[in-house]
Amino acid sequence: MEERQFDASWRRSVYCGKVDGSLEGRSVVLNGWLRCRRDLGGIIFLELWDHSGVVQVVLNPERNEAVHERAKALRSEYVLAVRGTVSRRPEGTENEALPTGLWEVAVDDFLLLAPSAPLPFEIDGADDVDETLRLRHRYLDLRRTRMQGNLRLRHRAARFTRSFLSDEGFIEVETPMLTRSTPEGARDYLVPSRVNPGNFYALPQSPQIFKQILMIGGCDRYFQIVRCFRDEDLRADRQPEFTQIDMELSFVTEEVILDLLERYTVGLWKEVLDVTLPVPFPRLTWREALDLYGSDKPDLRIPFSLVDVRHVFEGTDIKAFQAVLEGGGVIKALPLPGGADLSRKDLDGVNARGQALGAKGLAPFQLRDGALKGPLVKFLDEGRQRLLVEAAGLKEGDALFVMADGSWRRTCEILGQLRLELARSRSLVDESRWAFLWVTEFPMFEWDDEERRWVAVHHPFTAPMAEDLDRLQTDPGSARSRAYDLVLNGTEVGGGSIRIHDPRMQEKVFEALGFTAQSARERFGFLLDALSFGTPPHGGLALGFDRLVMLLCGAKSIREVMAFPKNQKAQCVMSGAPDVVDTRQLEELAVRVDLPLE
């Protein structure tokens, strides 16, 4: 390190990525990291980097021999302050790939602010580096242009969110990070209480109950960009701690909330990407989404959907199909544009994949040279063949996969998964589109075989459809909820519902979920009490902020849009969390750790 210190004379006068013709002939001071060093014929060229970009700086011994000599010791990622004069690059040496590529800075002097240890990976080539290594050295990974862009886009999205919702009459309210554990949803992260030995807080999975209480408290419109915690198995779009845009509104119906979110989304895409989204977004009920696309978060960029072909096969001599129909089952089909080029081996592969997903088998058809081909064609006369082609919307060169099964939902979901996989493998996804969709009218409950009871599909505070109230006791599985999800390109980016504001209705829902009056009061007594003091009709929605930013950035994982994510074992490989703690700390918390012997 140099004896000279960083002072006001060495503070930047311009960011590296902002050097342009307006500065030609002027003396500037740059602060940044040395990204690349080249020594060509005695002249040393450096690329100096900061978050705004890079600029070339030149050290010529004829300009200052002593400064040039000192520069020979510089290495990658050294932190420098550089003083010099902006000039145009010599003709033929311009770099049009860089915003600063027409300009360079002739160095008069530089100050070494901090050296760098040898790098574990080259930052410019870090896209191809193992993610674990990058996460271990996240401070280096964050210097990548991609990561800087992702974090700054995230900031712009958060800034727009606060501005938009504030203009819509929302107030930002912070809710507790230390709350009580609830039985629904994923596992809680528990925090022992030192001052209440044997008792535990839970980190919030969402601020659900608190935001409803804010509505009871007269806040009318609340929002929060809030941290949430769930102790669950991780995937590309999940983390143990994540951020959501949380909001709740009083005296509203579904239409108010869906309109608000469409306007917010349109504004966000315009602000961040300068893209104009078409509105209104299409809507499908949960049942329609499953029936057409085999998913409750369908990707509408895929140009084909499932079709019902039961009527084509009724009364044929295909015994397996007739047995399914007699048992009240379904026969559905998945058309595949261009699928007539699939070989026998390819068709067998699709069938094997279907069987791995739970199908007994898939019957393939191909339309080639104007004729329908396939092992079951012999069971269909010309009329039925034409009917099948028309029902599936087949064109010359297409294929069709038919599945018969006793379960409508299983059939839809298997064909829906195959739809995704075949579209991706055959490049049939229209990557140029932003395909938004509202999915509504989800089931209120689904049966949990392990717990032998009904559980809430969303959460137990979701209001049922008015026409399904009687089903809460008589047929819970058929009751629909006033819930809605926002889907983008096959990813659920948000979800919400109109909430229950009648304490008697809330008690009925708890009863349907298997809670006794006593257990419901033990768990949710403070909410039930609050509901009894004049609760306005209200509803809300939470958007997965990490997922939104991931999609806006075109990233493959939310880890790419979070500054310090965990890996798929919920570990921070940079800091070493989680880790063991001192025995004294455990004693103060009245906690004992018993680990099984290995």
Tab-separated table of N, CA and C in Angstrom, residues 464-591:
chain	number	residue	atom	x	y	z
A	464	PRO	N	-65.151	-18.488	1.033
A	464	PRO	CA	-65.733	-19.374	0.015
A	464	PRO	C	-66.646	-18.590	-0.923
A	465	MET	N	-66.873	-19.162	-2.110
A	465	MET	CA	-67.865	-18.580	-3.019
A	465	MET	C	-69.230	-18.622	-2.330
A	466	ALA	N	-70.017	-17.590	-2.509
A	466	ALA	CA	-71.290	-17.484	-1.812
A	466	ALA	C	-72.197	-18.673	-2.112
A	467	GLU	N	-72.192	-19.136	-3.375
A	467	GLU	CA	-73.073	-20.237	-3.740
A	467	GLU	C	-72.590	-21.589	-3.220
A	468	ASP	N	-71.380	-21.630	-2.637
A	468	ASP	CA	-70.829	-22.897	-2.140
A	468	ASP	C	-70.811	-22.973	-0.623
A	469	LEU	N	-71.467	-22.037	0.061
A	469	LEU	CA	-71.416	-22.013	1.526
A	469	LEU	C	-71.930	-23.313	2.132
A	470	ASP	N	-73.018	-23.850	1.585
A	470	ASP	CA	-73.602	-25.068	2.166
A	470	ASP	C	-72.673	-26.269	2.018
A	471	ARG	N	-71.742	-26.220	1.071
A	471	ARG	CA	-70.859	-27.353	0.836
A	471	ARG	C	-69.745	-27.477	1.887
A	472	LEU	N	-69.530	-26.432	2.677
A	472	LEU	CA	-68.476	-26.493	3.683
A	472	LEU	C	-68.666	-27.682	4.612
A	473	GLN	N	-69.910	-28.001	4.925
A	473	GLN	CA	-70.180	-29.132	5.805
A	473	GLN	C	-70.543	-30.397	5.033
A	474	THR	N	-71.238	-30.251	3.920
A	474	THR	CA	-71.742	-31.436	3.221
A	474	THR	C	-70.748	-32.041	2.231
A	475	ASP	N	-69.962	-31.195	1.554
A	475	ASP	CA	-69.035	-31.688	0.531
A	475	ASP	C	-67.858	-30.710	0.402
A	476	PRO	N	-66.967	-30.677	1.401
A	476	PRO	CA	-65.887	-29.671	1.407
A	476	PRO	C	-65.016	-29.700	0.157
A	477	GLY	N	-64.817	-30.867	-0.418
A	477	GLY	CA	-63.931	-30.970	-1.571
A	477	GLY	C	-64.443	-30.271	-2.808
A	478	SER	N	-65.749	-29.993	-2.852
A	478	SER	CA	-66.327	-29.326	-4.031
A	478	SER	C	-66.494	-27.827	-3.831
A	479	ALA	N	-66.211	-27.329	-2.634
A	479	ALA	CA	-66.391	-25.905	-2.353
A	479	ALA	C	-65.285	-25.100	-3.032
A	480	ARG	N	-65.685	-24.012	-3.669
A	480	ARG	CA	-64.728	-23.137	-4.345
A	480	ARG	C	-64.459	-21.898	-3.491
A	481	SER	N	-63.267	-21.333	-3.663
A	481	SER	CA	-62.876	-20.171	-2.878
A	481	SER	C	-62.853	-18.916	-3.737
A	482	ARG	N	-62.856	-17.779	-3.074
A	482	ARG	CA	-62.722	-16.486	-3.761
A	482	ARG	C	-61.237	-16.112	-3.840
A	483	ALA	N	-60.455	-17.070	-4.356
A	483	ALA	CA	-59.004	-16.888	-4.451
A	483	ALA	C	-58.624	-16.641	-5.897
A	484	TYR	N	-57.474	-16.044	-6.083
A	484	TYR	CA	-56.978	-15.726	-7.425
A	484	TYR	C	-55.450	-15.731	-7.399
A	485	ASP	N	-54.873	-16.243	-8.469
A	485	ASP	CA	-53.419	-16.243	-8.648
A	485	ASP	C	-53.069	-15.486	-9.915
A	486	LEU	N	-51.962	-14.773	-9.863
A	486	LEU	CA	-51.422	-14.135	-11.062
A	486	LEU	C	-50.284	-15.000	-11.578
A	487	VAL	N	-50.390	-15.411	-12.842
A	487	VAL	CA	-49.421	-16.323	-13.456
A	487	VAL	C	-48.732	-15.596	-14.605
A	488	LEU	N	-47.421	-15.795	-14.714
A	488	LEU	CA	-46.653	-15.217	-15.814
A	488	LEU	C	-45.738	-16.280	-16.397
A	489	ASN	N	-45.922	-16.578	-17.676
A	489	ASN	CA	-45.048	-17.523	-18.390
A	489	ASN	C	-44.910	-18.856	-17.663
A	490	GLY	N	-46.017	-19.314	-17.081
A	490	GLY	CA	-46.002	-20.599	-16.405
A	490	GLY	C	-45.493	-20.555	-14.985
A	491	THR	N	-45.263	-19.364	-14.432
A	491	THR	CA	-44.798	-19.209	-13.055
A	491	THR	C	-45.835	-18.433	-12.256
A	492	GLU	N	-46.196	-18.947	-11.084
A	492	GLU	CA	-47.079	-18.202	-10.205
A	492	GLU	C	-46.283	-17.066	-9.576
A	493	VAL	N	-46.659	-15.831	-9.847
A	493	VAL	CA	-45.928	-14.690	-9.302
A	493	VAL	C	-46.680	-14.011	-8.161
A	494	GLY	N	-47.929	-14.393	-7.951
A	494	GLY	CA	-48.670	-13.798	-6.854
A	494	GLY	C	-49.976	-14.512	-6.627
A	495	GLY	N	-50.514	-14.324	-5.453
A	495	GLY	CA	-51.789	-14.948	-5.132
A	495	GLY	C	-52.457	-14.233	-3.980
A	496	GLY	N	-53.765	-14.321	-3.960
A	496	GLY	CA	-54.497	-13.691	-2.877
A	496	GLY	C	-55.943	-14.137	-2.875
A	497	SER	N	-56.749	-13.440	-2.101
A	497	SER	CA	-58.165	-13.830	-1.988
A	497	SER	C	-58.947	-12.729	-1.303
A	498	ILE	N	-60.251	-12.836	-1.440
A	498	ILE	CA	-61.148	-12.101	-0.558
A	498	ILE	C	-61.188	-12.885	0.747
A	499	ARG	N	-61.061	-12.171	1.865
A	499	ARG	CA	-60.943	-12.845	3.162
A	499	ARG	C	-62.322	-13.010	3.826
A	500	ILE	N	-62.327	-13.856	4.810
A	500	ILE	CA	-63.531	-14.029	5.639
A	500	ILE	C	-63.596	-12.868	6.632
A	501	HIS	N	-64.722	-12.154	6.665
A	501	HIS	CA	-64.844	-11.070	7.639
A	501	HIS	C	-65.959	-11.339	8.659
A	502	ASP	N	-66.644	-12.471	8.517
A	502	ASP	CA	-67.703	-12.874	9.450
A	502	ASP	C	-67.132	-13.943	10.384
A	503	PRO	N	-67.064	-13.684	11.701
A	503	PRO	CA	-66.477	-14.678	12.611
A	503	PRO	C	-67.208	-16.017	12.592
A	504	ARG	N	-68.495	-16.028	12.307
A	504	ARG	CA	-69.228	-17.298	12.260
A	504	ARG	C	-68.800	-18.116	11.048
A	505	MET	N	-68.592	-17.440	9.923
A	505	MET	CA	-68.106	-18.157	8.756
A	505	MET	C	-66.683	-18.674	9.003
A	506	GLN	N	-65.869	-17.875	9.681
A	506	GLN	CA	-64.511	-18.318	9.972
A	506	GLN	C	-64.521	-19.571	10.844
A	507	GLU	N	-65.423	-19.629	11.796
A	507	GLU	CA	-65.543	-20.811	12.644
A	507	GLU	C	-65.963	-22.031	11.831
A	508	LYS	N	-66.852	-21.844	10.841
A	508	LYS	CA	-67.273	-22.965	9.988
A	508	LYS	C	-66.110	-23.495	9.166
A	509	VAL	N	-65.272	-22.594	8.671
A	509	VAL	CA	-64.100	-23.034	7.892
A	509	VAL	C	-63.127	-23.784	8.789
A	510	PHE	N	-62.898	-23.275	9.992
A	510	PHE	CA	-62.030	-24.001	10.926
A	510	PHE	C	-62.590	-25.394	11.215
A	511	GLU	N	-63.903	-25.481	11.340
A	511	GLU	CA	-64.543	-26.772	11.595
A	511	GLU	C	-64.317	-27.729	10.427
A	512	ALA	N	-64.454	-27.214	9.198
A	512	ALA	CA	-64.227	-28.052	8.019
A	512	ALA	C	-62.772	-28.529	7.951
A	513	LEU	N	-61.859	-27.730	8.500
A	513	LEU	CA	-60.436	-28.093	8.501
A	513	LEU	C	-60.072	-29.022	9.653
A	514	GLY	N	-61.052	-29.381	10.461
A	514	GLY	CA	-60.801	-30.337	11.533
A	514	GLY	C	-60.426	-29.722	12.859
A	515	PHE	N	-60.540	-28.397	12.981
A	515	PHE	CA	-60.254	-27.749	14.256
A	515	PHE	C	-61.489	-27.816	15.147
A	516	THR	N	-61.298	-28.172	16.380
A	516	THR	CA	-62.374	-28.025	17.353
A	516	THR	C	-62.478	-26.550	17.719
A	517	ALA	N	-63.579	-26.180	18.355
A	517	ALA	CA	-63.731	-24.786	18.779
A	517	ALA	C	-62.595	-24.383	19.703
A	518	GLN	N	-62.172	-25.333	20.559
A	518	GLN	CA	-61.100	-25.032	21.503
A	518	GLN	C	-59.753	-24.867	20.793
A	519	SER	N	-59.449	-25.783	19.860
A	519	SER	CA	-58.150	-25.699	19.184
A	519	SER	C	-58.081	-24.470	18.275
A	520	ALA	N	-59.223	-24.113	17.659
A	520	ALA	CA	-59.235	-22.910	16.831
A	520	ALA	C	-58.982	-21.671	17.678
A	521	ARG	N	-59.577	-21.639	18.867
A	521	ARG	CA	-59.373	-20.479	19.737
A	521	ARG	C	-57.952	-20.443	20.270
A	522	GLU	N	-57.373	-21.613	20.559
A	522	GLU	CA	-55.993	-21.629	21.043
A	522	GLU	C	-55.034	-21.079	19.995
A	523	ARG	N	-55.287	-21.417	18.738
A	523	ARG	CA	-54.392	-20.998	17.667
A	523	ARG	C	-54.688	-19.596	17.158
A	524	PHE	N	-55.973	-19.283	17.002
A	524	PHE	CA	-56.342	-18.047	16.326
A	524	PHE	C	-57.294	-17.195	17.149
A	525	GLY	N	-57.246	-17.346	18.443
A	525	GLY	CA	-58.196	-16.628	19.291
A	525	GLY	C	-58.149	-15.132	19.095
A	526	PHE	N	-56.959	-14.563	18.965
A	526	PHE	CA	-56.865	-13.104	18.836
A	526	PHE	C	-57.473	-12.623	17.521
A	527	LEU	N	-57.413	-13.453	16.457
A	527	LEU	CA	-58.058	-13.074	15.205
A	527	LEU	C	-59.577	-13.188	15.335
A	528	LEU	N	-60.040	-14.283	15.941
A	528	LEU	CA	-61.485	-14.449	16.113
A	528	LEU	C	-62.061	-13.322	16.962
A	529	ASP	N	-61.318	-12.917	17.992
A	529	ASP	CA	-61.768	-11.786	18.803
A	529	ASP	C	-61.844	-10.520	17.963
A	530	ALA	N	-60.810	-10.276	17.167
A	530	ALA	CA	-60.775	-9.062	16.351
A	530	ALA	C	-61.907	-9.036	15.340
A	531	LEU	N	-62.205	-10.212	14.732
A	531	LEU	CA	-63.283	-10.273	13.744
A	531	LEU	C	-64.640	-9.901	14.339
A	532	SER	N	-64.800	-10.077	15.648
A	532	SER	CA	-66.100	-9.832	16.290
A	532	SER	C	-66.351	-8.360	16.569
A	533	PHE	N	-65.363	-7.490	16.291
A	533	PHE	CA	-65.518	-6.072	16.611
A	533	PHE	C	-65.718	-5.216	15.354
A	534	GLY	N	-66.520	-5.695	14.430
A	534	GLY	CA	-66.837	-4.891	13.260
A	534	GLY	C	-65.740	-4.929	12.219
A	535	THR	N	-65.762	-5.959	11.381
A	535	THR	CA	-64.711	-6.159	10.377
A	535	THR	C	-65.228	-5.805	8.993
A	536	PRO	N	-64.521	-4.933	8.280
A	536	PRO	CA	-64.986	-4.590	6.929
A	536	PRO	C	-64.709	-5.732	5.963
A	537	PRO	N	-65.507	-5.872	4.902
A	537	PRO	CA	-65.119	-6.805	3.838
A	537	PRO	C	-63.745	-6.386	3.320
A	538	HIS	N	-62.863	-7.350	3.126
A	538	HIS	CA	-61.506	-6.991	2.716
A	538	HIS	C	-60.860	-8.145	1.959
A	539	GLY	N	-59.814	-7.816	1.263
A	539	GLY	CA	-59.074	-8.823	0.513
A	539	GLY	C	-57.693	-8.286	0.179
A	540	GLY	N	-56.887	-9.139	-0.366
A	540	GLY	CA	-55.537	-8.702	-0.678
A	540	GLY	C	-54.813	-9.678	-1.562
A	541	LEU	N	-53.526	-9.444	-1.669
A	541	LEU	CA	-52.698	-10.252	-2.549
A	541	LEU	C	-51.249	-10.063	-2.157
A	542	ALA	N	-50.450	-11.092	-2.385
A	542	ALA	CA	-49.002	-10.994	-2.192
A	542	ALA	C	-48.310	-11.407	-3.482
A	543	LEU	N	-47.399	-10.576	-3.934
A	543	LEU	CA	-46.604	-10.878	-5.119
A	543	LEU	C	-45.228	-11.345	-4.685
A	544	GLY	N	-44.746	-12.412	-5.287
A	544	GLY	CA	-43.391	-12.867	-5.015
A	544	GLY	C	-42.395	-11.925	-5.674
A	545	PHE	N	-41.812	-11.026	-4.895
A	545	PHE	CA	-40.952	-9.989	-5.461
A	545	PHE	C	-39.721	-10.595	-6.120
A	546	ASP	N	-39.135	-11.609	-5.486
A	546	ASP	CA	-37.958	-12.255	-6.075
A	546	ASP	C	-38.301	-12.880	-7.424
A	547	ARG	N	-39.451	-13.531	-7.507
A	547	ARG	CA	-39.849	-14.166	-8.764
A	547	ARG	C	-40.108	-13.117	-9.842
A	548	LEU	N	-40.783	-12.029	-9.464
A	548	LEU	CA	-41.028	-10.967	-10.430
A	548	LEU	C	-39.718	-10.455	-11.014
A	549	VAL	N	-38.764	-10.160	-10.127
A	549	VAL	CA	-37.488	-9.616	-10.588
A	549	VAL	C	-36.730	-10.659	-11.411
A	550	MET	N	-36.808	-11.932	-11.007
A	550	MET	CA	-36.168	-13.004	-11.772
A	550	MET	C	-36.678	-13.009	-13.212
A	551	LEU	N	-37.987	-12.894	-13.378
A	551	LEU	CA	-38.564	-12.910	-14.717
A	551	LEU	C	-38.208	-11.639	-15.489
A	552	LEU	N	-38.228	-10.496	-14.817
A	552	LEU	CA	-37.853	-9.248	-15.469
A	552	LEU	C	-36.406	-9.273	-15.953
A	553	CYS	N	-35.535	-9.914	-15.183
A	553	CYS	CA	-34.113	-9.993	-15.531
A	553	CYS	C	-33.804	-11.107	-16.527
A	554	GLY	N	-34.748	-12.031	-16.724
A	554	GLY	CA	-34.459	-13.184	-17.560
A	554	GLY	C	-33.520	-14.162	-16.884
A	555	ALA	N	-33.497	-14.156	-15.543
A	555	ALA	CA	-32.627	-15.059	-14.789
A	555	ALA	C	-33.289	-16.427	-14.649
A	556	LYS	N	-32.477	-17.450	-14.387
A	556	LYS	CA	-32.991	-18.812	-14.252
A	556	LYS	C	-33.356	-19.160	-12.814
A	557	SER	N	-32.880	-18.401	-11.855
A	557	SER	CA	-33.105	-18.713	-10.448
A	557	SER	C	-33.216	-17.417	-9.671
A	558	ILE	N	-34.011	-17.431	-8.599
A	558	ILE	CA	-34.086	-16.233	-7.763
A	558	ILE	C	-32.768	-15.980	-7.038
A	559	ARG	N	-31.888	-16.984	-6.969
A	559	ARG	CA	-30.576	-16.729	-6.370
A	559	ARG	C	-29.804	-15.680	-7.159
A	560	GLU	N	-30.146	-15.536	-8.446
A	560	GLU	CA	-29.452	-14.567	-9.287
A	560	GLU	C	-29.960	-13.137	-9.088
A	561	VAL	N	-31.039	-12.958	-8.327
A	561	VAL	CA	-31.560	-11.608	-8.100
A	561	VAL	C	-31.600	-11.267	-6.615
A	562	MET	N	-30.970	-12.090	-5.780
A	562	MET	CA	-30.846	-11.834	-4.355
A	562	MET	C	-29.373	-11.615	-4.051
A	563	ALA	N	-29.082	-10.633	-3.203
A	563	ALA	CA	-27.678	-10.313	-2.928
A	563	ALA	C	-26.970	-11.466	-2.227
A	564	PHE	N	-27.613	-12.049	-1.223
A	564	PHE	CA	-26.958	-13.090	-0.425
A	564	PHE	C	-27.916	-14.269	-0.219
A	565	PRO	N	-28.100	-15.094	-1.238
A	565	PRO	CA	-29.042	-16.217	-1.134
A	565	PRO	C	-28.420	-17.409	-0.416
A	566	LYS	N	-29.286	-18.346	-0.071
A	566	LYS	CA	-28.836	-19.635	0.454
A	566	LYS	C	-28.751	-20.633	-0.708
A	567	ASN	N	-27.998	-21.711	-0.478
A	567	ASN	CA	-27.952	-22.772	-1.484
A	567	ASN	C	-29.139	-23.708	-1.286
A	568	GLN	N	-29.148	-24.835	-2.002
A	568	GLN	CA	-30.315	-25.721	-1.941
A	568	GLN	C	-30.355	-26.565	-0.669
A	569	LYS	N	-29.369	-26.376	0.208
A	569	LYS	CA	-29.421	-26.974	1.545
A	569	LYS	C	-29.716	-25.920	2.598
A	570	ALA	N	-30.213	-24.768	2.153
A	570	ALA	CA	-30.539	-23.648	3.046
A	570	ALA	C	-29.315	-23.162	3.801
A	571	GLN	N	-28.160	-23.207	3.174
A	571	GLN	CA	-26.913	-22.767	3.786
A	571	GLN	C	-26.382	-21.530	3.067
A	572	CYS	N	-25.767	-20.648	3.834
A	572	CYS	CA	-24.999	-19.552	3.256
A	572	CYS	C	-23.538	-19.992	3.252
A	573	VAL	N	-23.045	-20.393	2.088
A	573	VAL	CA	-21.688	-20.946	2.033
A	573	VAL	C	-20.635	-19.862	2.194
A	574	MET	N	-21.026	-18.589	2.091
A	574	MET	CA	-20.071	-17.507	2.311
A	574	MET	C	-19.827	-17.291	3.806
A	575	SER	N	-20.902	-17.162	4.582
A	575	SER	CA	-20.769	-16.877	6.014
A	575	SER	C	-20.715	-18.132	6.874
A	576	GLY	N	-21.138	-19.278	6.326
A	576	GLY	CA	-21.143	-20.511	7.093
A	576	GLY	C	-22.411	-20.728	7.902
A	577	ALA	N	-23.449	-19.964	7.659
A	577	ALA	CA	-24.717	-20.162	8.363
A	577	ALA	C	-25.524	-21.273	7.683
A	578	PRO	N	-26.249	-22.094	8.467
A	578	PRO	CA	-26.323	-22.084	9.933
A	578	PRO	C	-25.108	-22.751	10.561
A	579	ASP	N	-24.884	-22.477	11.840
A	579	ASP	CA	-23.715	-23.001	12.527
A	579	ASP	C	-24.093	-23.324	13.968
A	580	VAL	N	-23.253	-24.098	14.625
A	580	VAL	CA	-23.464	-24.396	16.039
A	580	VAL	C	-23.229	-23.130	16.847
A	581	VAL	N	-23.836	-23.067	18.034
A	581	VAL	CA	-23.647	-21.909	18.911
A	581	VAL	C	-23.077	-22.383	20.242
A	582	ASP	N	-22.589	-21.436	20.996
A	582	ASP	CA	-21.961	-21.739	22.279
A	582	ASP	C	-22.970	-22.343	23.247
A	583	THR	N	-22.519	-23.306	24.037
A	583	THR	CA	-23.392	-23.974	25.006
A	583	THR	C	-24.028	-22.987	25.967
A	584	ARG	N	-23.289	-21.949	26.318
A	584	ARG	CA	-23.821	-20.949	27.248
A	584	ARG	C	-25.046	-20.258	26.658
A	585	GLN	N	-24.993	-19.977	25.354
A	585	GLN	CA	-26.152	-19.350	24.718
A	585	GLN	C	-27.378	-20.259	24.795
A	586	LEU	N	-27.165	-21.557	24.572
A	586	LEU	CA	-28.277	-22.500	24.656
A	586	LEU	C	-28.835	-22.570	26.064
A	587	GLU	N	-27.968	-22.552	27.055
A	587	GLU	CA	-28.427	-22.608	28.448
A	587	GLU	C	-29.272	-21.390	28.797
A	588	GLU	N	-28.870	-20.232	28.305
A	588	GLU	CA	-29.645	-19.015	28.567
A	588	GLU	C	-31.042	-19.098	27.959
A	589	LEU	N	-31.151	-19.850	26.874
A	589	LEU	CA	-32.437	-19.987	26.180
A	589	LEU	C	-33.228	-21.197	26.652
A	590	ALA	N	-32.690	-21.927	27.613
A	590	ALA	CA	-33.341	-23.145	28.112
A	590	ALA	C	-33.559	-24.142	26.980
A	591	VAL	N	-32.546	-24.252	26.102
A	591	VAL	CA	-32.613	-25.149	24.948
A	591	VAL	C	-31.497	-26.180	25.068
